[in-house]
Amino acid sequence: MPNSHIPVITIDGPTASGKGTVAARVADRLGYHLLDSGALYRLTALSAIRAGVALDDEHAVAKLGAELPATFSNGDIFLAGEEVGAAIRAEEVGNSASKIAAFPAVRQALYGLQLGFRKAPGLVADGRDMGTVIFPNARLKVFLTASVEARAERRYKQLIGKGISANMEGLLADLQARDERDTHRSVAPLVPAEGAYILDTSDMTVDEAVEQVLHWNALL
Ligand code: DC
């Protein structure tokens, strides 16, 4: 592959583990590009919801993924020219993304798009299968996790901070259901990649997690 020499750091982990924030900060510090692969599944889910395509229609959803009119610019995400950063963060879209992500055809449809993010000087990629499937030859692989309680609390604070009402028990149940689906699906399940460094951030600040990843990277 022509770009296989370009360094990649993969940061995989369960939902609300903080991997998105950590990945963005690490990319910023290193001057690397960022791939938020969850956003691609969320964009595909949002496209399906908006087009009235049934979420269980694997091939129709995969077609939308393959033709995703998405653009990324300075942290903003556009779908057919419309800024949808906030829209794709909605819980409904996240849960729908988790459902369609179980379909092999959908994962295949988004494969090439993800590889295209590997550009000089380097890439930080966050998701579920960055180290196992998409970039198995990454320079550094991190599996970032936190207890389900810590994650529910972080999500709760995030939603309340945005003025969105939230219920702790409901969030905990949603996270457990999402973990269950992401971990037990037959294609690209959420598991630490071979050789991945495990980072449990339950009792860590974002700064500490970022420093730890940068430290591992500097050792390589
Ligand atoms: O990271 P996130 O919460 O934005 O991801 C939304 C959903 O997309 C997640 O529940 C599972 C799926 N996903 C995936 O299957 N593989 C990835 N690499 C990224 C996300």
PDB file of C-alpha atoms and ligand atoms in Angstrom:
ATOM      1  CA  MET A   1       0.000   0.000   0.000  1.00  0.00           C
ATOM      2  CA  PRO A   2       1.443   3.398  -0.965  1.00  0.00           C
ATOM      3  CA  ASN A   3       0.774   5.085   2.382  1.00  0.00           C
ATOM      4  CA  SER A   4       1.671   2.198   4.679  1.00  0.00           C
ATOM      5  CA  HIS A   5       4.742   4.070   5.947  1.00  0.00           C
ATOM      6  CA  ILE A   6       2.575   6.849   7.434  1.00  0.00           C
ATOM      7  CA  PRO A   7       2.315   6.364  11.224  1.00  0.00           C
ATOM      8  CA  VAL A   8      -1.080   5.499  12.689  1.00  0.00           C
ATOM      9  CA  ILE A   9      -2.126   5.463  16.333  1.00  0.00           C
ATOM     10  CA  THR A  10      -5.345   3.539  16.953  1.00  0.00           C
ATOM     11  CA  ILE A  11      -7.527   4.246  19.967  1.00  0.00           C
ATOM     12  CA  ASP A  12     -10.351   1.743  20.325  1.00  0.00           C
ATOM     13  CA  GLY A  13     -12.774   1.293  23.149  1.00  0.00           C
ATOM     14  CA  PRO A  14     -16.387   1.208  24.287  1.00  0.00           C
ATOM     15  CA  THR A  15     -18.844   4.033  23.996  1.00  0.00           C
ATOM     16  CA  ALA A  16     -18.374   7.029  26.352  1.00  0.00           C
ATOM     17  CA  SER A  17     -14.905   5.852  27.379  1.00  0.00           C
ATOM     18  CA  GLY A  18     -13.481   9.253  26.445  1.00  0.00           C
ATOM     19  CA  LYS A  19     -11.546   7.874  23.492  1.00  0.00           C
ATOM     20  CA  GLY A  20     -12.881  10.550  21.120  1.00  0.00           C
ATOM     21  CA  THR A  21     -11.625  13.367  23.337  1.00  0.00           C
ATOM     22  CA  VAL A  22      -8.298  11.654  23.978  1.00  0.00           C
ATOM     23  CA  ALA A  23      -7.828  10.875  20.273  1.00  0.00           C
ATOM     24  CA  ALA A  24      -8.534  14.477  19.253  1.00  0.00           C
ATOM     25  CA  ARG A  25      -6.074  15.825  21.831  1.00  0.00           C
ATOM     26  CA  VAL A  26      -3.337  13.360  20.875  1.00  0.00           C
ATOM     27  CA  ALA A  27      -3.809  14.222  17.179  1.00  0.00           C
ATOM     28  CA  ASP A  28      -3.595  17.908  18.012  1.00  0.00           C
ATOM     29  CA  ARG A  29      -0.406  17.512  20.044  1.00  0.00           C
ATOM     30  CA  LEU A  30       1.306  15.510  17.297  1.00  0.00           C
ATOM     31  CA  GLY A  31      -0.088  17.557  14.404  1.00  0.00           C
ATOM     32  CA  TYR A  32      -1.698  14.388  13.016  1.00  0.00           C
ATOM     33  CA  HIS A  33      -4.984  13.939  11.166  1.00  0.00           C
ATOM     34  CA  LEU A  34      -7.954  12.515  13.046  1.00  0.00           C
ATOM     35  CA  LEU A  35     -10.408   9.799  12.043  1.00  0.00           C
ATOM     36  CA  ASP A  36     -13.534   9.597  14.186  1.00  0.00           C
ATOM     37  CA  SER A  37     -14.784   6.359  12.660  1.00  0.00           C
ATOM     38  CA  GLY A  38     -17.891   6.325  14.859  1.00  0.00           C
ATOM     39  CA  ALA A  39     -18.957   9.499  13.049  1.00  0.00           C
ATOM     40  CA  LEU A  40     -19.077   7.545   9.771  1.00  0.00           C
ATOM     41  CA  TYR A  41     -21.440   4.960  11.277  1.00  0.00           C
ATOM     42  CA  ARG A  42     -23.471   7.763  12.819  1.00  0.00           C
ATOM     43  CA  LEU A  43     -23.623   9.627   9.468  1.00  0.00           C
ATOM     44  CA  THR A  44     -24.774   6.460   7.742  1.00  0.00           C
ATOM     45  CA  ALA A  45     -27.457   5.928  10.395  1.00  0.00           C
ATOM     46  CA  LEU A  46     -28.593   9.555  10.126  1.00  0.00           C
ATOM     47  CA  SER A  47     -28.768   9.272   6.326  1.00  0.00           C
ATOM     48  CA  ALA A  48     -30.920   6.154   6.659  1.00  0.00           C
ATOM     49  CA  ILE A  49     -33.250   7.754   9.203  1.00  0.00           C
ATOM     50  CA  ARG A  50     -33.638  10.847   7.031  1.00  0.00           C
ATOM     51  CA  ALA A  51     -34.172   8.852   3.837  1.00  0.00           C
ATOM     52  CA  GLY A  52     -36.730   6.632   5.538  1.00  0.00           C
ATOM     53  CA  VAL A  53     -34.598   3.541   4.890  1.00  0.00           C
ATOM     54  CA  ALA A  54     -35.302   0.739   7.377  1.00  0.00           C
ATOM     55  CA  LEU A  55     -32.336   0.196   9.717  1.00  0.00           C
ATOM     56  CA  ASP A  56     -32.589  -3.562   9.238  1.00  0.00           C
ATOM     57  CA  ASP A  57     -32.252  -3.306   5.442  1.00  0.00           C
ATOM     58  CA  GLU A  58     -28.530  -4.160   5.345  1.00  0.00           C
ATOM     59  CA  HIS A  59     -27.960  -3.534   1.654  1.00  0.00           C
ATOM     60  CA  ALA A  60     -29.939  -0.311   1.384  1.00  0.00           C
ATOM     61  CA  VAL A  61     -28.087   1.070   4.430  1.00  0.00           C
ATOM     62  CA  ALA A  62     -24.713  -0.102   3.021  1.00  0.00           C
ATOM     63  CA  LYS A  63     -25.472   1.704  -0.235  1.00  0.00           C
ATOM     64  CA  LEU A  64     -26.022   4.937   1.702  1.00  0.00           C
ATOM     65  CA  GLY A  65     -22.685   4.336   3.497  1.00  0.00           C
ATOM     66  CA  ALA A  66     -20.835   3.752   0.231  1.00  0.00           C
ATOM     67  CA  GLU A  67     -22.205   6.990  -1.221  1.00  0.00           C
ATOM     68  CA  LEU A  68     -21.993   9.090   1.936  1.00  0.00           C
ATOM     69  CA  PRO A  69     -21.829  12.774   0.881  1.00  0.00           C
ATOM     70  CA  ALA A  70     -19.741  13.600   3.966  1.00  0.00           C
ATOM     71  CA  THR A  71     -17.016  16.205   4.370  1.00  0.00           C
ATOM     72  CA  PHE A  72     -14.868  17.001   7.395  1.00  0.00           C
ATOM     73  CA  SER A  73     -13.351  20.384   7.986  1.00  0.00           C
ATOM     74  CA  ASN A  74     -11.701  21.764  11.153  1.00  0.00           C
ATOM     75  CA  GLY A  75     -13.724  19.531  13.460  1.00  0.00           C
ATOM     76  CA  ASP A  76     -17.010  20.252  11.660  1.00  0.00           C
ATOM     77  CA  ILE A  77     -18.904  17.436   9.951  1.00  0.00           C
ATOM     78  CA  PHE A  78     -21.082  18.065   6.918  1.00  0.00           C
ATOM     79  CA  LEU A  79     -23.622  15.797   5.256  1.00  0.00           C
ATOM     80  CA  ALA A  80     -24.587  17.006   1.790  1.00  0.00           C
ATOM     81  CA  GLY A  81     -23.376  20.477   2.790  1.00  0.00           C
ATOM     82  CA  GLU A  82     -25.309  20.647   6.073  1.00  0.00           C
ATOM     83  CA  GLU A  83     -23.386  20.816   9.376  1.00  0.00           C
ATOM     84  CA  VAL A  84     -24.563  17.778  11.341  1.00  0.00           C
ATOM     85  CA  GLY A  85     -22.025  17.573  14.199  1.00  0.00           C
ATOM     86  CA  ALA A  86     -24.707  17.956  16.859  1.00  0.00           C
ATOM     87  CA  ALA A  87     -27.354  15.912  15.012  1.00  0.00           C
ATOM     88  CA  ILE A  88     -25.159  12.810  14.829  1.00  0.00           C
ATOM     89  CA  ARG A  89     -24.384  13.008  18.578  1.00  0.00           C
ATOM     90  CA  ALA A  90     -28.055  12.400  19.479  1.00  0.00           C
ATOM     91  CA  GLU A  91     -28.554   9.202  21.496  1.00  0.00           C
ATOM     92  CA  GLU A  92     -31.047   7.881  18.935  1.00  0.00           C
ATOM     93  CA  VAL A  93     -28.466   8.220  16.170  1.00  0.00           C
ATOM     94  CA  GLY A  94     -25.780   6.557  18.325  1.00  0.00           C
ATOM     95  CA  ASN A  95     -28.023   3.604  19.080  1.00  0.00           C
ATOM     96  CA  SER A  96     -29.001   3.298  15.404  1.00  0.00           C
ATOM     97  CA  ALA A  97     -25.295   3.474  14.445  1.00  0.00           C
ATOM     98  CA  SER A  98     -24.557   0.589  16.793  1.00  0.00           C
ATOM     99  CA  LYS A  99     -27.299  -1.480  15.110  1.00  0.00           C
ATOM    100  CA  ILE A 100     -26.253  -0.889  11.506  1.00  0.00           C
ATOM    101  CA  ALA A 101     -22.574  -1.367  12.448  1.00  0.00           C
ATOM    102  CA  ALA A 102     -23.318  -5.055  13.013  1.00  0.00           C
ATOM    103  CA  PHE A 103     -23.918  -5.547   9.253  1.00  0.00           C
ATOM    104  CA  PRO A 104     -20.878  -6.795   7.262  1.00  0.00           C
ATOM    105  CA  ALA A 105     -22.004  -4.935   4.125  1.00  0.00           C
ATOM    106  CA  VAL A 106     -22.127  -1.640   6.027  1.00  0.00           C
ATOM    107  CA  ARG A 107     -18.631  -2.181   7.469  1.00  0.00           C
ATOM    108  CA  GLN A 108     -17.333  -3.063   4.020  1.00  0.00           C
ATOM    109  CA  ALA A 109     -18.951   0.050   2.513  1.00  0.00           C
ATOM    110  CA  LEU A 110     -17.046   2.283   4.966  1.00  0.00           C
ATOM    111  CA  TYR A 111     -13.702   0.465   4.701  1.00  0.00           C
ATOM    112  CA  GLY A 112     -12.063   2.408   1.852  1.00  0.00           C
ATOM    113  CA  LEU A 113     -13.266   5.752   3.166  1.00  0.00           C
ATOM    114  CA  GLN A 114     -11.479   5.044   6.472  1.00  0.00           C
ATOM    115  CA  LEU A 115      -8.194   4.002   4.811  1.00  0.00           C
ATOM    116  CA  GLY A 116      -8.225   7.323   2.943  1.00  0.00           C
ATOM    117  CA  PHE A 117      -7.694   9.215   6.208  1.00  0.00           C
ATOM    118  CA  ARG A 118      -4.129   7.873   6.436  1.00  0.00           C
ATOM    119  CA  LYS A 119      -2.234  10.935   5.266  1.00  0.00           C
ATOM    120  CA  ALA A 120       1.118  12.489   6.165  1.00  0.00           C
ATOM    121  CA  PRO A 121       2.368  13.315   8.698  1.00  0.00           C
ATOM    122  CA  GLY A 122       0.238  10.759  10.568  1.00  0.00           C
ATOM    123  CA  LEU A 123      -3.187   9.688  11.775  1.00  0.00           C
ATOM    124  CA  VAL A 124      -4.929   9.083  15.074  1.00  0.00           C
ATOM    125  CA  ALA A 125      -7.947   6.827  14.471  1.00  0.00           C
ATOM    126  CA  ASP A 126     -10.610   6.177  17.075  1.00  0.00           C
ATOM    127  CA  GLY A 127     -13.332   3.569  17.013  1.00  0.00           C
ATOM    128  CA  ARG A 128     -13.930  -0.100  17.764  1.00  0.00           C
ATOM    129  CA  ASP A 129     -11.912  -1.944  15.124  1.00  0.00           C
ATOM    130  CA  MET A 130      -9.197   0.533  14.180  1.00  0.00           C
ATOM    131  CA  GLY A 131      -6.424  -1.712  15.527  1.00  0.00           C
ATOM    132  CA  THR A 132      -8.008  -5.058  14.715  1.00  0.00           C
ATOM    133  CA  VAL A 133      -9.383  -4.552  11.176  1.00  0.00           C
ATOM    134  CA  ILE A 134      -8.767  -1.162   9.566  1.00  0.00           C
ATOM    135  CA  PHE A 135      -5.152  -0.418  10.566  1.00  0.00           C
ATOM    136  CA  PRO A 136      -3.745  -3.739  11.839  1.00  0.00           C
ATOM    137  CA  ASN A 137      -0.206  -2.496  11.119  1.00  0.00           C
ATOM    138  CA  ALA A 138      -0.602   0.675  13.226  1.00  0.00           C
ATOM    139  CA  ARG A 139       2.482   1.959  15.006  1.00  0.00           C
ATOM    140  CA  LEU A 140       0.732   2.204  18.386  1.00  0.00           C
ATOM    141  CA  LYS A 141      -2.537   0.549  19.430  1.00  0.00           C
ATOM    142  CA  VAL A 142      -4.417   1.626  22.529  1.00  0.00           C
ATOM    143  CA  PHE A 143      -7.536   0.063  24.020  1.00  0.00           C
ATOM    144  CA  LEU A 144      -9.091   2.770  26.118  1.00  0.00           C
ATOM    145  CA  THR A 145     -11.770   1.759  28.568  1.00  0.00           C
ATOM    146  CA  ALA A 146     -13.499   2.736  31.810  1.00  0.00           C
ATOM    147  CA  SER A 147     -16.064   1.103  34.078  1.00  0.00           C
ATOM    148  CA  VAL A 148     -19.650   1.281  32.827  1.00  0.00           C
ATOM    149  CA  GLU A 149     -20.542   3.409  35.880  1.00  0.00           C
ATOM    150  CA  ALA A 150     -17.769   5.932  35.146  1.00  0.00           C
ATOM    151  CA  ARG A 151     -18.859   6.092  31.521  1.00  0.00           C
ATOM    152  CA  ALA A 152     -22.550   6.582  32.386  1.00  0.00           C
ATOM    153  CA  GLU A 153     -21.581   9.390  34.752  1.00  0.00           C
ATOM    154  CA  ARG A 154     -19.465  11.096  32.071  1.00  0.00           C
ATOM    155  CA  ARG A 155     -22.287  10.845  29.535  1.00  0.00           C
ATOM    156  CA  TYR A 156     -24.729  12.175  32.147  1.00  0.00           C
ATOM    157  CA  LYS A 157     -22.576  15.236  32.857  1.00  0.00           C
ATOM    158  CA  GLN A 158     -22.045  15.803  29.139  1.00  0.00           C
ATOM    159  CA  LEU A 159     -25.804  15.807  28.429  1.00  0.00           C
ATOM    160  CA  ILE A 160     -26.702  17.965  31.443  1.00  0.00           C
ATOM    161  CA  GLY A 161     -23.923  20.367  30.413  1.00  0.00           C
ATOM    162  CA  LYS A 162     -25.623  20.720  27.038  1.00  0.00           C
ATOM    163  CA  GLY A 163     -28.959  21.402  28.725  1.00  0.00           C
ATOM    164  CA  ILE A 164     -30.356  18.011  27.671  1.00  0.00           C
ATOM    165  CA  SER A 165     -32.281  16.181  30.396  1.00  0.00           C
ATOM    166  CA  ALA A 166     -30.883  12.753  31.226  1.00  0.00           C
ATOM    167  CA  ASN A 167     -31.585   9.862  33.535  1.00  0.00           C
ATOM    168  CA  MET A 168     -28.713   7.928  35.055  1.00  0.00           C
ATOM    169  CA  GLU A 169     -30.461   4.529  35.116  1.00  0.00           C
ATOM    170  CA  GLY A 170     -31.585   4.866  31.514  1.00  0.00           C
ATOM    171  CA  LEU A 171     -28.075   5.839  30.426  1.00  0.00           C
ATOM    172  CA  LEU A 172     -26.532   2.905  32.270  1.00  0.00           C
ATOM    173  CA  ALA A 173     -28.981   0.484  30.629  1.00  0.00           C
ATOM    174  CA  ASP A 174     -28.340   1.996  27.173  1.00  0.00           C
ATOM    175  CA  LEU A 175     -24.562   1.747  27.612  1.00  0.00           C
ATOM    176  CA  GLN A 176     -24.799  -1.870  28.730  1.00  0.00           C
ATOM    177  CA  ALA A 177     -27.003  -2.738  25.741  1.00  0.00           C
ATOM    178  CA  ARG A 178     -24.630  -0.947  23.370  1.00  0.00           C
ATOM    179  CA  ASP A 179     -21.550  -2.663  24.891  1.00  0.00           C
ATOM    180  CA  GLU A 180     -23.293  -6.005  24.565  1.00  0.00           C
ATOM    181  CA  ARG A 181     -24.056  -5.412  20.868  1.00  0.00           C
ATOM    182  CA  ASP A 182     -20.630  -3.968  20.002  1.00  0.00           C
ATOM    183  CA  THR A 183     -18.758  -6.737  21.838  1.00  0.00           C
ATOM    184  CA  HIS A 184     -20.742  -9.733  20.707  1.00  0.00           C
ATOM    185  CA  ARG A 185     -21.430  -9.044  17.043  1.00  0.00           C
ATOM    186  CA  SER A 186     -19.884 -11.530  14.655  1.00  0.00           C
ATOM    187  CA  VAL A 187     -18.012  -8.987  12.474  1.00  0.00           C
ATOM    188  CA  ALA A 188     -15.287  -6.741  13.888  1.00  0.00           C
ATOM    189  CA  PRO A 189     -16.396  -7.080  17.516  1.00  0.00           C
ATOM    190  CA  LEU A 190     -15.006  -4.699  20.094  1.00  0.00           C
ATOM    191  CA  VAL A 191     -11.936  -6.485  21.470  1.00  0.00           C
ATOM    192  CA  PRO A 192      -8.431  -5.200  22.220  1.00  0.00           C
ATOM    193  CA  ALA A 193      -6.150  -5.628  19.186  1.00  0.00           C
ATOM    194  CA  GLU A 194      -3.155  -7.892  19.509  1.00  0.00           C
ATOM    195  CA  GLY A 195      -0.361  -5.892  21.079  1.00  0.00           C
ATOM    196  CA  ALA A 196      -2.699  -3.122  22.258  1.00  0.00           C
ATOM    197  CA  TYR A 197      -1.837  -1.168  25.391  1.00  0.00           C
ATOM    198  CA  ILE A 198      -4.833  -1.217  27.744  1.00  0.00           C
ATOM    199  CA  LEU A 199      -5.693   2.101  29.363  1.00  0.00           C
ATOM    200  CA  ASP A 200      -8.404   2.094  32.056  1.00  0.00           C
ATOM    201  CA  THR A 201      -9.391   5.725  32.526  1.00  0.00           C
ATOM    202  CA  SER A 202     -12.032   5.206  35.264  1.00  0.00           C
ATOM    203  CA  ASP A 203      -9.881   7.171  37.736  1.00  0.00           C
ATOM    204  CA  MET A 204      -7.935   9.278  35.256  1.00  0.00           C
ATOM    205  CA  THR A 205      -8.359  12.786  33.939  1.00  0.00           C
ATOM    206  CA  VAL A 206      -8.328  13.422  30.191  1.00  0.00           C
ATOM    207  CA  ASP A 207      -4.914  15.107  30.554  1.00  0.00           C
ATOM    208  CA  GLU A 208      -3.464  12.035  32.252  1.00  0.00           C
ATOM    209  CA  ALA A 209      -4.817   9.731  29.553  1.00  0.00           C
ATOM    210  CA  VAL A 210      -3.409  11.961  26.793  1.00  0.00           C
ATOM    211  CA  GLU A 211       0.012  12.056  28.455  1.00  0.00           C
ATOM    212  CA  GLN A 212       0.039   8.277  28.815  1.00  0.00           C
ATOM    213  CA  VAL A 213      -0.686   7.745  25.099  1.00  0.00           C
ATOM    214  CA  LEU A 214       1.977  10.296  24.112  1.00  0.00           C
ATOM    215  CA  HIS A 215       4.435   8.602  26.454  1.00  0.00           C
ATOM    216  CA  TRP A 216       3.815   5.174  24.873  1.00  0.00           C
ATOM    217  CA  ASN A 217       4.171   6.736  21.433  1.00  0.00           C
ATOM    218  CA  ALA A 218       7.478   8.373  22.366  1.00  0.00           C
ATOM    219  CA  LEU A 219       8.851   5.022  23.536  1.00  0.00           C
ATOM    220  CA  LEU A 220       8.362   3.390  20.115  1.00  0.00           C
TER     221      LEU A 220
HETATM  222  O1   DC B   1     -17.818   5.840  18.857  1.00  0.00           O
HETATM  223  P1   DC B   1     -19.280   6.153  18.603  1.00  0.00           P
HETATM  224  O2   DC B   1     -20.133   6.058  19.844  1.00  0.00           O
HETATM  225  O3   DC B   1     -19.462   7.449  17.886  1.00  0.00           O
HETATM  226  O4   DC B   1     -19.800   4.997  17.593  1.00  0.00           O
HETATM  227  C1   DC B   1     -21.159   4.843  17.278  1.00  0.00           C
HETATM  228  C2   DC B   1     -21.434   3.375  16.942  1.00  0.00           C
HETATM  229  O5   DC B   1     -20.774   3.019  15.735  1.00  0.00           O
HETATM  230  C3   DC B   1     -20.940   2.392  17.998  1.00  0.00           C
HETATM  231  O6   DC B   1     -21.949   2.024  18.934  1.00  0.00           O
HETATM  232  C4   DC B   1     -20.507   1.195  17.205  1.00  0.00           C
HETATM  233  C5   DC B   1     -20.226   1.722  15.835  1.00  0.00           C
HETATM  234  N1   DC B   1     -18.797   1.755  15.480  1.00  0.00           N
HETATM  235  C6   DC B   1     -18.230   0.606  14.997  1.00  0.00           C
HETATM  236  O7   DC B   1     -18.894  -0.423  14.940  1.00  0.00           O
HETATM  237  N2   DC B   1     -16.939   0.609  14.575  1.00  0.00           N
HETATM  238  C7   DC B   1     -16.190   1.720  14.676  1.00  0.00           C
HETATM  239  N3   DC B   1     -14.931   1.690  14.256  1.00  0.00           N
HETATM  240  C8   DC B   1     -16.739   2.903  15.202  1.00  0.00           C
HETATM  241  C9   DC B   1     -18.054   2.890  15.615  1.00  0.00           C
END
